[in-house]
Structures are given as structure tokens and as C-alpha cells.
Amino acid sequence: MKTLATYSIKGGVGKTATAVNLAWIASQRGQEVLLWDLDPQGAASWYFRIRPEVHGGGDKLVKGQSDLAHLLKGTDFERLDLLPADFSYRHLDVILDGTRKRRKRLGKTLEPVKRDYDLAVFDCAPSISLVSEAVFRATDVLLVPAIPTTLSLRTVEQLVTHLKDEGRLKKLEVLVTFCLVDRRKKLHRDIVEEWTPPQGARKLDTTIPYSTWVEKMGIERAPVGVFAPRTPPARAYRELWAEVAPYLGIATS
Amino acid sequence: MLPTPATQIFRTSLTPAEIQHAIRERFTVSVEVPRSSTTTWADTFDGRLDGAERILALDRPQDGEPGTLRLQDASSGTFLLGVPARELPDFPEDVASESCREVLKPLVGIRRLLPLATRAARIEEVRVLDGESKTVARLILESGTVEGLDGQSAEWPTLLHLREVRGYPEDYRMVGRFLEKDLEIEPEPRSELSLALEALGAPDRLRPRPKIALLAEEEAASAMRRLLVDLREIVLLNEDGVRHDLDTEFLHDLRVAVRRARSLLSQVRDVLPPAATKDLRGELKWIQQATGPLRDLDVHLLKLPTLRRELPEEHRRDLDPLERYLHRHRNDELAAVVTALDSPRYAAALEAWTRLAEDKVEEQDGPLGREAIGPLAARRILKAWKRILKKGGRIREGTEASALHSLRIDGKKLRYLLELFGGMWPTRDVKPLVKALKKLQDNLGDFQDFEVQQDKLLEIAEGMLADGDAPPSALLALGRLSATLQEGQERERRRFAAIFGKFTTPHRIAAFRELFGRPA
């Protein structure tokens, strides 16, 4: 089972939309996918119309005391399941802190189902915390959405520095993709063209445009590719998957 | 492993419209646009998937979009696999998904997947929704027609598939209860494939061929004829598969049937009309000879991956010219076999087989024709077995290889007798003896194979040189293989004494004598 996490220190950069759309596209392409909504706000769960609750809460889940099989929910889409968010995830840091081998806990939580899925996608809460540390440890590819503004890129650079200091970059592929790109703005165009990622990270060619179609996900409660497959963001997410998949060792032909 | 979501089939005479109306009254639903789909089921010629309680099907939407290849448990209906596919694979190797290949390969082996039936259906999907408009259960209504491979078609009953959505078991159960209690719709215990085959009038298509049950007191001539009829049927069933080169097992099964018929006729003599028997034996021998070279090539090609693994990794590709050689000559041999099967001589041989088996020859049966088959078979079995004891007992460390080859042939004769007639004795008694014989045969067979393969490699090397496709690296690889085979042969030779010893323990000998020395 490969793992992909969408992560950003800042909120509102398109993390969840990216996680949801990539997970859906991967499942449409034949992968068995599990999306774990780690954000206590439960946006990914909302998109899939699944109640953000996990029986026993985050506490039992990460301690391996829950029957994981009974917590997973099938989405409306074939080959795509969700491990929902739960409000108790807001305490996940504290919960993890109280466990042994706390940084390995998250990866271990999915151990019982690792043969059932080709890909696990973590939709992470925006923060630097024990949970994100655990995600960095558990994941193969860290996909970092960034808005093409100086401040947003500053946080990306901080993240990469932090990962480098923790020695995480040896095993983790860090990919930066620009989201909410407004091509009418020169600043956006210039940054997308000219920004060079810090050593240890890669800048992806695909960018996700700012689009009301993505905002409409909240009304349609489905991935963009379901209700607006021919729109620019739907195409962009497909291209993004094609670019990311090889880093996961997943063939896209 | 995660438990797969449950699924259940219901059969009903209600129309899809009536069912939808009833469901809407009770649940919040969303009805998908009806679509058309074709489903083709496949299995190997000998029903290996069916035997393993699996169903393989390709569902293709009418709009040209890629379909789904699915594998299900035949009794529970649970989905084991579902991967995108445009066509039914011929072999597991043809499937793109590795996990799918890994599941199919052990089930199917080297046999080709053949389409069995195709259903064209109108599909209406009803999604049962919760308060968030989330799908919590699916009902798929299907109606249409089913078609067999030879063009016959039949009406398809309206079926309801109730499918659980993972994580919503209670909703699944609720809908199930509604269907059974409120709509009085019966669950259908049989699989869709069973229903399809039944609709086409071929419910037993995948069942294994029933073994001929002989009765000990049956007249020998009658018993032998029944066996001959059965063996001839097997040949006929496999002919088309050989002609169209569907997979290598068709030829193998055809040859096994011919070999058994030959063995039957030569080992149980004086039962059927002598002249007709002799003539048929001659013709069966011709069929074996005509199909032998192709079978040899098939076996070489099947063994090639194993042979490659005998070489160090950096030399494995050196055998590529060998593979090319084998394929080239296989094409020629296949053409020769098809010519033989289409020849008047072959037709005449089968005709002679039919006449002998159906008692239509003018000659009288042999002097033992009216004897009871049980005691007669027992005598033949004992005789064959004693010959093995005697010959095998004479083999020492320095005895020539030909003695082991000869013993192997004797072992084969006993094996065929046990296969053809062993059913007249209790399985629990015969089985251990057959098992012990098999161990001996395996040892003798391996010993022979190693020798034959070495000879073959030399022949192949000469052939490759003649064809002008024999790079030095390939010849060296063949040389290395030959040395490995030599070692293998010596190893089997060393094992013979112990294995033969186990076959001939006092306990074993007593068991044989006891079983076949008494009436069946």
C-alpha cells in the first residue's frame, strides 16, 4: 500500500480538494483507495456525505483498540473508501503523546488493511504537530499545495527546512503543487514560472487553477470530476494525478 | 483482510417499474439513468473456476467505456476482485492488474479462459439514501437475454442485486428485510452464471465429467466398451481446442485418453474382438505418434522458465534463441497435427473406435468377453504389479538405465489399470497404493526425463545451428543446462533404491495382495 499525504502548514490552500480529487481519480483508474480524513473539521468527510464520527473516537483508533474494518465507510464511488474524521481528532496530538512509539502510531493504525488498498491518502489538518510528524513518518509522498504568494511559499520553505532537520527527506518525496492559481495575476504567473523549490523538494508542473467549480464541491458534495468533468480544474486534477502517480510507483498508462 | 461487502440476488416476476415504485414508498432513493450492459462469463474448458467456487465475468457498458472484470465467490456472491478491463483475458498473464493476476493464476493454471455465455441486460440502479443523500445500499435491477456460444439465446429473468455499501450493514439488512417480507421476493441461492447456463439448457456445462462406474459382476466386454465410449468422447471434446490451439491441455488430455484406450486394449486381452482390437491399437499408436512431437515441444516450452532459473541470472537470456527455436518448430508441428486430425485416416480411426465400442463389428468377442470384469481386472492388476516387484527387485547400483526405463513402463501399465478399474474397490484401500505407486513413478519419470531432456538439448542445439540462430552464448547455456540435467539424473538414480524399498515393504505387499487377491 502506497501512501500520499496532502499537507500544508497554512489552511485554505486547497489541501482537502486536492486529496479528495486525487483519491477519486486514482480509484477511477483502478486503484483501491482509502482516504483518511485526519482533519477534525471533517471537510473530506463532508464532501463524501459521510458523518464525521468514528466509534470510540481517535483515542481507541490510534491505540489499535478499534476494529478498523467497522469504521471504514464506502463512498458513493467504487474502490474508494473513507476513514472519517472525528471531532476527537482535535486531541490527536495529546492522544499520540500518550502512546508508545507515537510517531509510528499513524502508520500502524492502517496496518490491518494495508493489503486491501493500493493507496492510502491522508488529508491532514493544517498544523505542525505530533500528528503531522506522524504523517511525515507514515507517508511515501508528501504533496504540498501552495498558493503562489510569497507568504505561502515561505511556509513551504519552512516546512522543507524542518523536514531536512528531522532527517525526513531521505525517505520522503516532497512535491509542491500550486493551487488556486489565478493566471490573470502577473504575480501568480511569475511565481509559478520562476520559483525554485528548496533542495529536497520538487515543484510539479501541474497547477490547479482558482475556480468556482472547486468551490462548488461544497454544494455538489462530490469530486469535481463527477459533476464537472470537462472543466479546467477537473482536467488539472487528472494531470496532477498523472504527475504524482509515478512518485508512488503507480503506473498511469 | 477486510471482509467484502455483502451481496444478495433476488429473483422476481415483478417488473423493474413495480419494484422501483414500491421501494420509493418506503425509502429515499435516487434512480440512475437506465443503462445497457453486456456480461460475459468465462472459465477454463474443464471448469477450474467453477470447481474452486469462483465466477469470472466481464461487464461492459454499451457506451464503449471500459468495463470491469470481476471475480466473485460463487456461493456468497461476495466480490473478490474488480478491475477495469476492455476484454476478457485469454490467460491470467494478460490481465494488467498484478493483484488480479496473482489471484487468477493459481486457479486457472495454464488453461485458457473461454467465454461461456453472454448476457445483454438493461440495468436500472436504485441507490438507497440516508439523510445526507449518501448511498447506503444499492439495488440493481436487471432484465434481458442471455446467449450461448453457439448462438442459442434465452430470456433472462428479472434479477435484483442488493449490494451492501461498506460501513452501512444495518441499511443493507433493512432493505433485504423489506424485499423479503414486504415485497415477498425470494432470495435466489444460485449464481448468475448458474442461472445463465440453466436458461441456455446447459446446467451441467462446468460439472466435472462423471467417472465411469464399473460393477465387478458386469461382463468384461460390456465394461470395456463403456470405457472405450467414454475415452472416445474425451478425444472428441478436446479436438477443437487442439485445432484452434486454445491451450496446451487440450492436446494433453486428448493424448491421455488415447493412451488409456491403448493400454486398456493391450492389457485386457481376449475380451473384445481380436482383429478389430489389433487394428484399432495400431491406429491409436499412429495418433500418439502424430501428436507426440507437438506435445514434446509444449512440454519444453512449459519447462523453459524452470530451465532458465537453473542458470545464473546473467545467463538466462542466453536461452532466448532456444525459445525462438521451440516456437518456430511448434508452429510447424501444430500445422502437422491439424493436418492429421483433418485426415481421412484419423476419421477412419475414430470410426473404427466407434464401431468397436458400440458393438458394431462383425467379429465375435474374445473368449473372456463374458467373464466378470472385477476378477479379470484384479488378475491383470496383480500380474502387472508382480512384474514390477520382480523387475524392480533386480535393479542394483550398477544396473543399466534401460532397466529403470523399462520398469517405468511397467509402472505406467499398472497405473492405467488402477485408473481404469480401481473404482471397483473401496477408495480408502486403493488410494494409498496409488499414492505409493505415484512416488515410484515420479522418481522413474524424473530419471527418464532428465535423460531425454539431455538428448533433446543436443538435438535442439543441432536444429538451432541448422536454422542459423545459435549464438555461442546460447550453446554454452545449453551445455550448462545439460550438466545440470546430468546431475539431476544421477540424483534420481541414487534415490531409486530407497523409494522402491518403500513401495515394496511387507505391509505394502500384503495390502496389494489382500486387495486384489480377493473379489472386488
PDB file of C-alpha atoms in Angstrom, chain B residues 403-413 441 444-446 448-449:
ATOM      1  CA  ALA B 403      16.196 -51.313 -16.771  1.00  0.00           C
ATOM      2  CA  LEU B 404      14.710 -48.298 -14.995  1.00  0.00           C
ATOM      3  CA  HIS B 405      13.087 -47.077 -18.190  1.00  0.00           C
ATOM      4  CA  SER B 406      11.560 -50.478 -18.667  1.00  0.00           C
ATOM      5  CA  LEU B 407      10.343 -50.505 -15.057  1.00  0.00           C
ATOM      6  CA  ARG B 408       8.766 -47.131 -15.631  1.00  0.00           C
ATOM      7  CA  ILE B 409       6.739 -48.508 -18.496  1.00  0.00           C
ATOM      8  CA  ASP B 410       5.593 -51.375 -16.324  1.00  0.00           C
ATOM      9  CA  GLY B 411       4.632 -48.849 -13.666  1.00  0.00           C
ATOM     10  CA  LYS B 412       2.600 -46.922 -16.231  1.00  0.00           C
ATOM     11  CA  LYS B 413       0.722 -50.042 -17.194  1.00  0.00           C
ATOM     12  CA  GLN B 441       6.609 -43.330 -10.953  1.00  0.00           C
ATOM     13  CA  LEU B 444      11.404 -43.137 -12.511  1.00  0.00           C
ATOM     14  CA  GLY B 445       9.746 -40.422 -14.577  1.00  0.00           C
ATOM     15  CA  ASP B 446      12.165 -37.746 -13.418  1.00  0.00           C
ATOM     16  CA  GLN B 448      13.891 -40.649 -17.612  1.00  0.00           C
ATOM     17  CA  ASP B 449      13.010 -37.006 -18.185  1.00  0.00           C
TER      18      ASP B 449
END
